[in-house]
Amino acid sequence: AFGVFLSVKVYNLKGQLVKEIKTYAKAGKTANVSWNGKDNNGRRVSSGIYYLVLQSNDSKDVRKVLMMKSILL
């Protein structure tokens, strides 16, 4: 069985690429991709709105997400 390559790119509101995650999913299987809130240089990103661009071999989807830092009291 074949699979599909998946790319998730995270952009800030300025349109700058913050993080790129690439993975491979087997055909007929669900792929789980998580983002730890760090950029490509390993630094935590600021709280705010980001755009996720999810792309596979044959489809592309854009989602708006809100990143919120947790506060420990």
PDB file of N, CA and C in Angstrom:
ATOM      1  N   ALA A   1       0.841  -1.189   0.000  1.00  0.00           N
ATOM      2  CA  ALA A   1       0.000   0.000   0.000  1.00  0.00           C
ATOM      3  C   ALA A   1       0.876   1.239   0.000  1.00  0.00           C
ATOM      4  N   PHE A   2       0.393   2.241  -0.667  1.00  0.00           N
ATOM      5  CA  PHE A   2       1.117   3.502  -0.759  1.00  0.00           C
ATOM      6  C   PHE A   2       0.720   4.413   0.383  1.00  0.00           C
ATOM      7  N   GLY A   3       1.475   5.455   0.561  1.00  0.00           N
ATOM      8  CA  GLY A   3       1.166   6.436   1.584  1.00  0.00           C
ATOM      9  C   GLY A   3       1.201   7.827   0.993  1.00  0.00           C
ATOM     10  N   VAL A   4       1.159   8.800   1.873  1.00  0.00           N
ATOM     11  CA  VAL A   4       1.130  10.190   1.429  1.00  0.00           C
ATOM     12  C   VAL A   4       2.059  11.014   2.329  1.00  0.00           C
ATOM     13  N   PHE A   5       2.793  11.921   1.696  1.00  0.00           N
ATOM     14  CA  PHE A   5       3.619  12.851   2.447  1.00  0.00           C
ATOM     15  C   PHE A   5       2.766  14.038   2.860  1.00  0.00           C
ATOM     16  N   LEU A   6       2.922  14.457   4.114  1.00  0.00           N
ATOM     17  CA  LEU A   6       2.158  15.575   4.655  1.00  0.00           C
ATOM     18  C   LEU A   6       3.106  16.673   5.107  1.00  0.00           C
ATOM     19  N   SER A   7       2.698  17.907   4.867  1.00  0.00           N
ATOM     20  CA  SER A   7       3.462  19.063   5.305  1.00  0.00           C
ATOM     21  C   SER A   7       2.517  19.996   6.054  1.00  0.00           C
ATOM     22  N   VAL A   8       2.958  20.432   7.220  1.00  0.00           N
ATOM     23  CA  VAL A   8       2.219  21.443   7.982  1.00  0.00           C
ATOM     24  C   VAL A   8       3.156  22.625   8.156  1.00  0.00           C
ATOM     25  N   LYS A   9       2.750  23.766   7.627  1.00  0.00           N
ATOM     26  CA  LYS A   9       3.535  24.985   7.770  1.00  0.00           C
ATOM     27  C   LYS A   9       2.763  25.952   8.652  1.00  0.00           C
ATOM     28  N   VAL A  10       3.462  26.547   9.605  1.00  0.00           N
ATOM     29  CA  VAL A  10       2.867  27.501  10.536  1.00  0.00           C
ATOM     30  C   VAL A  10       3.378  28.888  10.169  1.00  0.00           C
ATOM     31  N   TYR A  11       2.440  29.814   9.941  1.00  0.00           N
ATOM     32  CA  TYR A  11       2.783  31.190   9.585  1.00  0.00           C
ATOM     33  C   TYR A  11       2.235  32.146  10.631  1.00  0.00           C
ATOM     34  N   ASN A  12       2.980  33.224  10.887  1.00  0.00           N
ATOM     35  CA  ASN A  12       2.453  34.259  11.773  1.00  0.00           C
ATOM     36  C   ASN A  12       1.596  35.229  10.950  1.00  0.00           C
ATOM     37  N   LEU A  13       1.042  36.240  11.609  1.00  0.00           N
ATOM     38  CA  LEU A  13       0.151  37.173  10.917  1.00  0.00           C
ATOM     39  C   LEU A  13       0.867  38.031   9.875  1.00  0.00           C
ATOM     40  N   LYS A  14       2.180  38.104   9.952  1.00  0.00           N
ATOM     41  CA  LYS A  14       2.952  38.843   8.946  1.00  0.00           C
ATOM     42  C   LYS A  14       3.216  37.988   7.706  1.00  0.00           C
ATOM     43  N   GLY A  15       2.797  36.720   7.758  1.00  0.00           N
ATOM     44  CA  GLY A  15       3.026  35.818   6.633  1.00  0.00           C
ATOM     45  C   GLY A  15       4.389  35.149   6.660  1.00  0.00           C
ATOM     46  N   GLN A  16       5.104  35.279   7.771  1.00  0.00           N
ATOM     47  CA  GLN A  16       6.423  34.680   7.898  1.00  0.00           C
ATOM     48  C   GLN A  16       6.293  33.227   8.340  1.00  0.00           C
ATOM     49  N   LEU A  17       7.061  32.348   7.699  1.00  0.00           N
ATOM     50  CA  LEU A  17       7.071  30.936   8.085  1.00  0.00           C
ATOM     51  C   LEU A  17       7.716  30.810   9.449  1.00  0.00           C
ATOM     52  N   VAL A  18       6.996  30.207  10.384  1.00  0.00           N
ATOM     53  CA  VAL A  18       7.474  30.039  11.749  1.00  0.00           C
ATOM     54  C   VAL A  18       7.993  28.616  11.956  1.00  0.00           C
ATOM     55  N   LYS A  19       7.251  27.640  11.449  1.00  0.00           N
ATOM     56  CA  LYS A  19       7.597  26.230  11.673  1.00  0.00           C
ATOM     57  C   LYS A  19       7.113  25.404  10.499  1.00  0.00           C
ATOM     58  N   GLU A  20       7.898  24.396  10.133  1.00  0.00           N
ATOM     59  CA  GLU A  20       7.466  23.441   9.123  1.00  0.00           C
ATOM     60  C   GLU A  20       7.645  22.042   9.687  1.00  0.00           C
ATOM     61  N   ILE A  21       6.580  21.260   9.591  1.00  0.00           N
ATOM     62  CA  ILE A  21       6.585  19.882  10.072  1.00  0.00           C
ATOM     63  C   ILE A  21       6.248  18.989   8.887  1.00  0.00           C
ATOM     64  N   LYS A  22       7.086  17.995   8.640  1.00  0.00           N
ATOM     65  CA  LYS A  22       6.834  17.051   7.554  1.00  0.00           C
ATOM     66  C   LYS A  22       6.695  15.666   8.143  1.00  0.00           C
ATOM     67  N   THR A  23       5.769  14.903   7.586  1.00  0.00           N
ATOM     68  CA  THR A  23       5.561  13.535   8.052  1.00  0.00           C
ATOM     69  C   THR A  23       5.040  12.683   6.909  1.00  0.00           C
ATOM     70  N   TYR A  24       4.884  11.415   7.162  1.00  0.00           N
ATOM     71  CA  TYR A  24       4.418  10.462   6.165  1.00  0.00           C
ATOM     72  C   TYR A  24       3.288   9.652   6.793  1.00  0.00           C
ATOM     73  N   ALA A  25       2.204   9.477   6.057  1.00  0.00           N
ATOM     74  CA  ALA A  25       1.066   8.686   6.557  1.00  0.00           C
ATOM     75  C   ALA A  25       0.824   7.518   5.628  1.00  0.00           C
ATOM     76  N   LYS A  26       0.598   6.363   6.200  1.00  0.00           N
ATOM     77  CA  LYS A  26       0.279   5.185   5.404  1.00  0.00           C
ATOM     78  C   LYS A  26      -1.118   5.329   4.813  1.00  0.00           C
ATOM     79  N   ALA A  27      -1.305   4.754   3.653  1.00  0.00           N
ATOM     80  CA  ALA A  27      -2.606   4.820   2.969  1.00  0.00           C
ATOM     81  C   ALA A  27      -3.704   4.276   3.868  1.00  0.00           C
ATOM     82  N   GLY A  28      -4.813   5.004   3.936  1.00  0.00           N
ATOM     83  CA  GLY A  28      -5.962   4.566   4.723  1.00  0.00           C
ATOM     84  C   GLY A  28      -5.833   4.803   6.212  1.00  0.00           C
ATOM     85  N   LYS A  29      -4.758   5.415   6.644  1.00  0.00           N
ATOM     86  CA  LYS A  29      -4.536   5.667   8.070  1.00  0.00           C
ATOM     87  C   LYS A  29      -4.651   7.159   8.360  1.00  0.00           C
ATOM     88  N   THR A  30      -4.988   7.471   9.583  1.00  0.00           N
ATOM     89  CA  THR A  30      -5.054   8.861  10.031  1.00  0.00           C
ATOM     90  C   THR A  30      -3.679   9.281  10.518  1.00  0.00           C
ATOM     91  N   ALA A  31      -3.262  10.453  10.123  1.00  0.00           N
ATOM     92  CA  ALA A  31      -1.978  10.994  10.580  1.00  0.00           C
ATOM     93  C   ALA A  31      -2.229  12.019  11.668  1.00  0.00           C
ATOM     94  N   ASN A  32      -1.492  11.914  12.746  1.00  0.00           N
ATOM     95  CA  ASN A  32      -1.565  12.897  13.828  1.00  0.00           C
ATOM     96  C   ASN A  32      -0.298  13.728  13.804  1.00  0.00           C
ATOM     97  N   VAL A  33      -0.479  15.030  13.726  1.00  0.00           N
ATOM     98  CA  VAL A  33       0.655  15.949  13.733  1.00  0.00           C
ATOM     99  C   VAL A  33       0.441  16.923  14.874  1.00  0.00           C
ATOM    100  N   SER A  34       1.470  17.116  15.684  1.00  0.00           N
ATOM    101  CA  SER A  34       1.344  18.083  16.772  1.00  0.00           C
ATOM    102  C   SER A  34       2.463  19.108  16.671  1.00  0.00           C
ATOM    103  N   TRP A  35       2.180  20.309  17.144  1.00  0.00           N
ATOM    104  CA  TRP A  35       3.137  21.408  17.162  1.00  0.00           C
ATOM    105  C   TRP A  35       3.352  21.811  18.608  1.00  0.00           C
ATOM    106  N   ASN A  36       4.587  21.842  19.038  1.00  0.00           N
ATOM    107  CA  ASN A  36       4.905  22.148  20.429  1.00  0.00           C
ATOM    108  C   ASN A  36       4.999  23.650  20.730  1.00  0.00           C
ATOM    109  N   GLY A  37       4.649  24.486  19.773  1.00  0.00           N
ATOM    110  CA  GLY A  37       4.669  25.932  20.005  1.00  0.00           C
ATOM    111  C   GLY A  37       6.034  26.560  19.834  1.00  0.00           C
ATOM    112  N   LYS A  38       6.975  25.808  19.236  1.00  0.00           N
ATOM    113  CA  LYS A  38       8.317  26.339  19.001  1.00  0.00           C
ATOM    114  C   LYS A  38       8.527  26.568  17.517  1.00  0.00           C
ATOM    115  N   ASP A  39       9.408  27.535  17.209  1.00  0.00           N
ATOM    116  CA  ASP A  39       9.698  27.828  15.814  1.00  0.00           C
ATOM    117  C   ASP A  39      10.778  26.879  15.286  1.00  0.00           C
ATOM    118  N   ASN A  40      11.206  27.095  14.055  1.00  0.00           N
ATOM    119  CA  ASN A  40      12.216  26.226  13.448  1.00  0.00           C
ATOM    120  C   ASN A  40      13.568  26.307  14.146  1.00  0.00           C
ATOM    121  N   ASN A  41      13.779  27.356  14.966  1.00  0.00           N
ATOM    122  CA  ASN A  41      15.030  27.512  15.719  1.00  0.00           C
ATOM    123  C   ASN A  41      14.924  27.021  17.154  1.00  0.00           C
ATOM    124  N   GLY A  42      13.768  26.424  17.509  1.00  0.00           N
ATOM    125  CA  GLY A  42      13.589  25.875  18.845  1.00  0.00           C
ATOM    126  C   GLY A  42      13.127  26.873  19.888  1.00  0.00           C
ATOM    127  N   ARG A  43      12.781  28.088  19.467  1.00  0.00           N
ATOM    128  CA  ARG A  43      12.303  29.104  20.418  1.00  0.00           C
ATOM    129  C   ARG A  43      10.785  29.086  20.497  1.00  0.00           C
ATOM    130  N   ARG A  44      10.267  29.322  21.710  1.00  0.00           N
ATOM    131  CA  ARG A  44       8.815  29.402  21.894  1.00  0.00           C
ATOM    132  C   ARG A  44       8.273  30.613  21.153  1.00  0.00           C
ATOM    133  N   VAL A  45       7.139  30.432  20.486  1.00  0.00           N
ATOM    134  CA  VAL A  45       6.513  31.549  19.788  1.00  0.00           C
ATOM    135  C   VAL A  45       5.645  32.337  20.760  1.00  0.00           C
ATOM    136  N   SER A  46       5.318  33.546  20.391  1.00  0.00           N
ATOM    137  CA  SER A  46       4.461  34.404  21.210  1.00  0.00           C
ATOM    138  C   SER A  46       3.015  33.937  21.131  1.00  0.00           C
ATOM    139  N   SER A  47       2.243  34.291  22.146  1.00  0.00           N
ATOM    140  CA  SER A  47       0.806  34.048  22.083  1.00  0.00           C
ATOM    141  C   SER A  47       0.232  34.874  20.949  1.00  0.00           C
ATOM    142  N   GLY A  48      -0.781  34.348  20.296  1.00  0.00           N
ATOM    143  CA  GLY A  48      -1.400  35.083  19.199  1.00  0.00           C
ATOM    144  C   GLY A  48      -2.005  34.159  18.165  1.00  0.00           C
ATOM    145  N   ILE A  49      -2.374  34.731  17.036  1.00  0.00           N
ATOM    146  CA  ILE A  49      -3.026  33.987  15.965  1.00  0.00           C
ATOM    147  C   ILE A  49      -1.979  33.531  14.952  1.00  0.00           C
ATOM    148  N   TYR A  50      -2.106  32.287  14.522  1.00  0.00           N
ATOM    149  CA  TYR A  50      -1.221  31.696  13.525  1.00  0.00           C
ATOM    150  C   TYR A  50      -2.072  30.976  12.489  1.00  0.00           C
ATOM    151  N   TYR A  51      -1.509  30.819  11.310  1.00  0.00           N
ATOM    152  CA  TYR A  51      -2.184  30.072  10.246  1.00  0.00           C
ATOM    153  C   TYR A  51      -1.429  28.775  10.002  1.00  0.00           C
ATOM    154  N   LEU A  52      -2.164  27.678   9.974  1.00  0.00           N
ATOM    155  CA  LEU A  52      -1.599  26.372   9.655  1.00  0.00           C
ATOM    156  C   LEU A  52      -1.979  26.038   8.227  1.00  0.00           C
ATOM    157  N   VAL A  53      -0.998  25.731   7.409  1.00  0.00           N
ATOM    158  CA  VAL A  53      -1.241  25.311   6.031  1.00  0.00           C
ATOM    159  C   VAL A  53      -0.900  23.830   5.960  1.00  0.00           C
ATOM    160  N   LEU A  54      -1.941  23.015   5.800  1.00  0.00           N
ATOM    161  CA  LEU A  54      -1.783  21.568   5.740  1.00  0.00           C
ATOM    162  C   LEU A  54      -1.827  21.152   4.278  1.00  0.00           C
ATOM    163  N   GLN A  55      -0.791  20.442   3.833  1.00  0.00           N
ATOM    164  CA  GLN A  55      -0.719  20.071   2.430  1.00  0.00           C
ATOM    165  C   GLN A  55      -0.298  18.617   2.295  1.00  0.00           C
ATOM    166  N   SER A  56      -0.994  17.908   1.409  1.00  0.00           N
ATOM    167  CA  SER A  56      -0.635  16.536   1.066  1.00  0.00           C
ATOM    168  C   SER A  56      -0.404  16.487  -0.432  1.00  0.00           C
ATOM    169  N   ASN A  57      -0.238  15.288  -0.954  1.00  0.00           N
ATOM    170  CA  ASN A  57       0.013  15.129  -2.388  1.00  0.00           C
ATOM    171  C   ASN A  57      -1.083  15.766  -3.235  1.00  0.00           C
ATOM    172  N   ASP A  58      -2.327  15.686  -2.765  1.00  0.00           N
ATOM    173  CA  ASP A  58      -3.449  16.110  -3.607  1.00  0.00           C
ATOM    174  C   ASP A  58      -4.410  17.091  -2.957  1.00  0.00           C
ATOM    175  N   SER A  59      -4.080  17.625  -1.788  1.00  0.00           N
ATOM    176  CA  SER A  59      -4.996  18.571  -1.155  1.00  0.00           C
ATOM    177  C   SER A  59      -4.240  19.593  -0.317  1.00  0.00           C
ATOM    178  N   LYS A  60      -4.929  20.703  -0.045  1.00  0.00           N
ATOM    179  CA  LYS A  60      -4.353  21.778   0.755  1.00  0.00           C
ATOM    180  C   LYS A  60      -5.473  22.401   1.575  1.00  0.00           C
ATOM    181  N   ASP A  61      -5.187  22.699   2.837  1.00  0.00           N
ATOM    182  CA  ASP A  61      -6.186  23.288   3.718  1.00  0.00           C
ATOM    183  C   ASP A  61      -5.484  24.315   4.599  1.00  0.00           C
ATOM    184  N   VAL A  62      -6.183  25.388   4.924  1.00  0.00           N
ATOM    185  CA  VAL A  62      -5.637  26.429   5.787  1.00  0.00           C
ATOM    186  C   VAL A  62      -6.540  26.568   7.003  1.00  0.00           C
ATOM    187  N   ARG A  63      -5.936  26.603   8.177  1.00  0.00           N
ATOM    188  CA  ARG A  63      -6.674  26.768   9.432  1.00  0.00           C
ATOM    189  C   ARG A  63      -6.063  27.897  10.239  1.00  0.00           C
ATOM    190  N   LYS A  64      -6.915  28.659  10.890  1.00  0.00           N
ATOM    191  CA  LYS A  64      -6.462  29.721  11.787  1.00  0.00           C
ATOM    192  C   LYS A  64      -6.514  29.174  13.205  1.00  0.00           C
ATOM    193  N   VAL A  65      -5.422  29.350  13.961  1.00  0.00           N
ATOM    194  CA  VAL A  65      -5.365  28.846  15.335  1.00  0.00           C
ATOM    195  C   VAL A  65      -4.902  29.953  16.270  1.00  0.00           C
ATOM    196  N   LEU A  66      -5.264  29.814  17.518  1.00  0.00           N
ATOM    197  CA  LEU A  66      -4.849  30.745  18.560  1.00  0.00           C
ATOM    198  C   LEU A  66      -3.869  30.025  19.487  1.00  0.00           C
ATOM    199  N   MET A  67      -2.656  30.546  19.571  1.00  0.00           N
ATOM    200  CA  MET A  67      -1.656  29.984  20.487  1.00  0.00           C
ATOM    201  C   MET A  67      -1.713  30.784  21.776  1.00  0.00           C
ATOM    202  N   MET A  68      -1.924  30.087  22.871  1.00  0.00           N
ATOM    203  CA  MET A  68      -1.968  30.735  24.183  1.00  0.00           C
ATOM    204  C   MET A  68      -0.951  30.082  25.088  1.00  0.00           C
ATOM    205  N   LYS A  69      -0.125  30.887  25.694  1.00  0.00           N
ATOM    206  CA  LYS A  69       0.844  30.367  26.662  1.00  0.00           C
ATOM    207  C   LYS A  69       0.120  30.114  27.970  1.00  0.00           C
ATOM    208  N   SER A  70       0.484  29.035  28.620  1.00  0.00           N
ATOM    209  CA  SER A  70      -0.136  28.760  29.917  1.00  0.00           C
ATOM    210  C   SER A  70       0.594  29.560  31.014  1.00  0.00           C
ATOM    211  N   ILE A  71      -0.162  29.946  31.990  1.00  0.00           N
ATOM    212  CA  ILE A  71       0.382  30.722  33.105  1.00  0.00           C
ATOM    213  C   ILE A  71       0.227  29.889  34.375  1.00  0.00           C
ATOM    214  N   LEU A  72       1.325  29.664  35.043  1.00  0.00           N
ATOM    215  CA  LEU A  72       1.292  28.915  36.291  1.00  0.00           C
ATOM    216  C   LEU A  72       1.274  29.902  37.454  1.00  0.00           C
ATOM    217  N   LEU A  73       0.305  29.719  38.345  1.00  0.00           N
ATOM    218  CA  LEU A  73       0.197  30.608  39.510  1.00  0.00           C
ATOM    219  C   LEU A  73       0.637  29.901  40.753  1.00  0.00           C
TER     220      LEU A  73
END
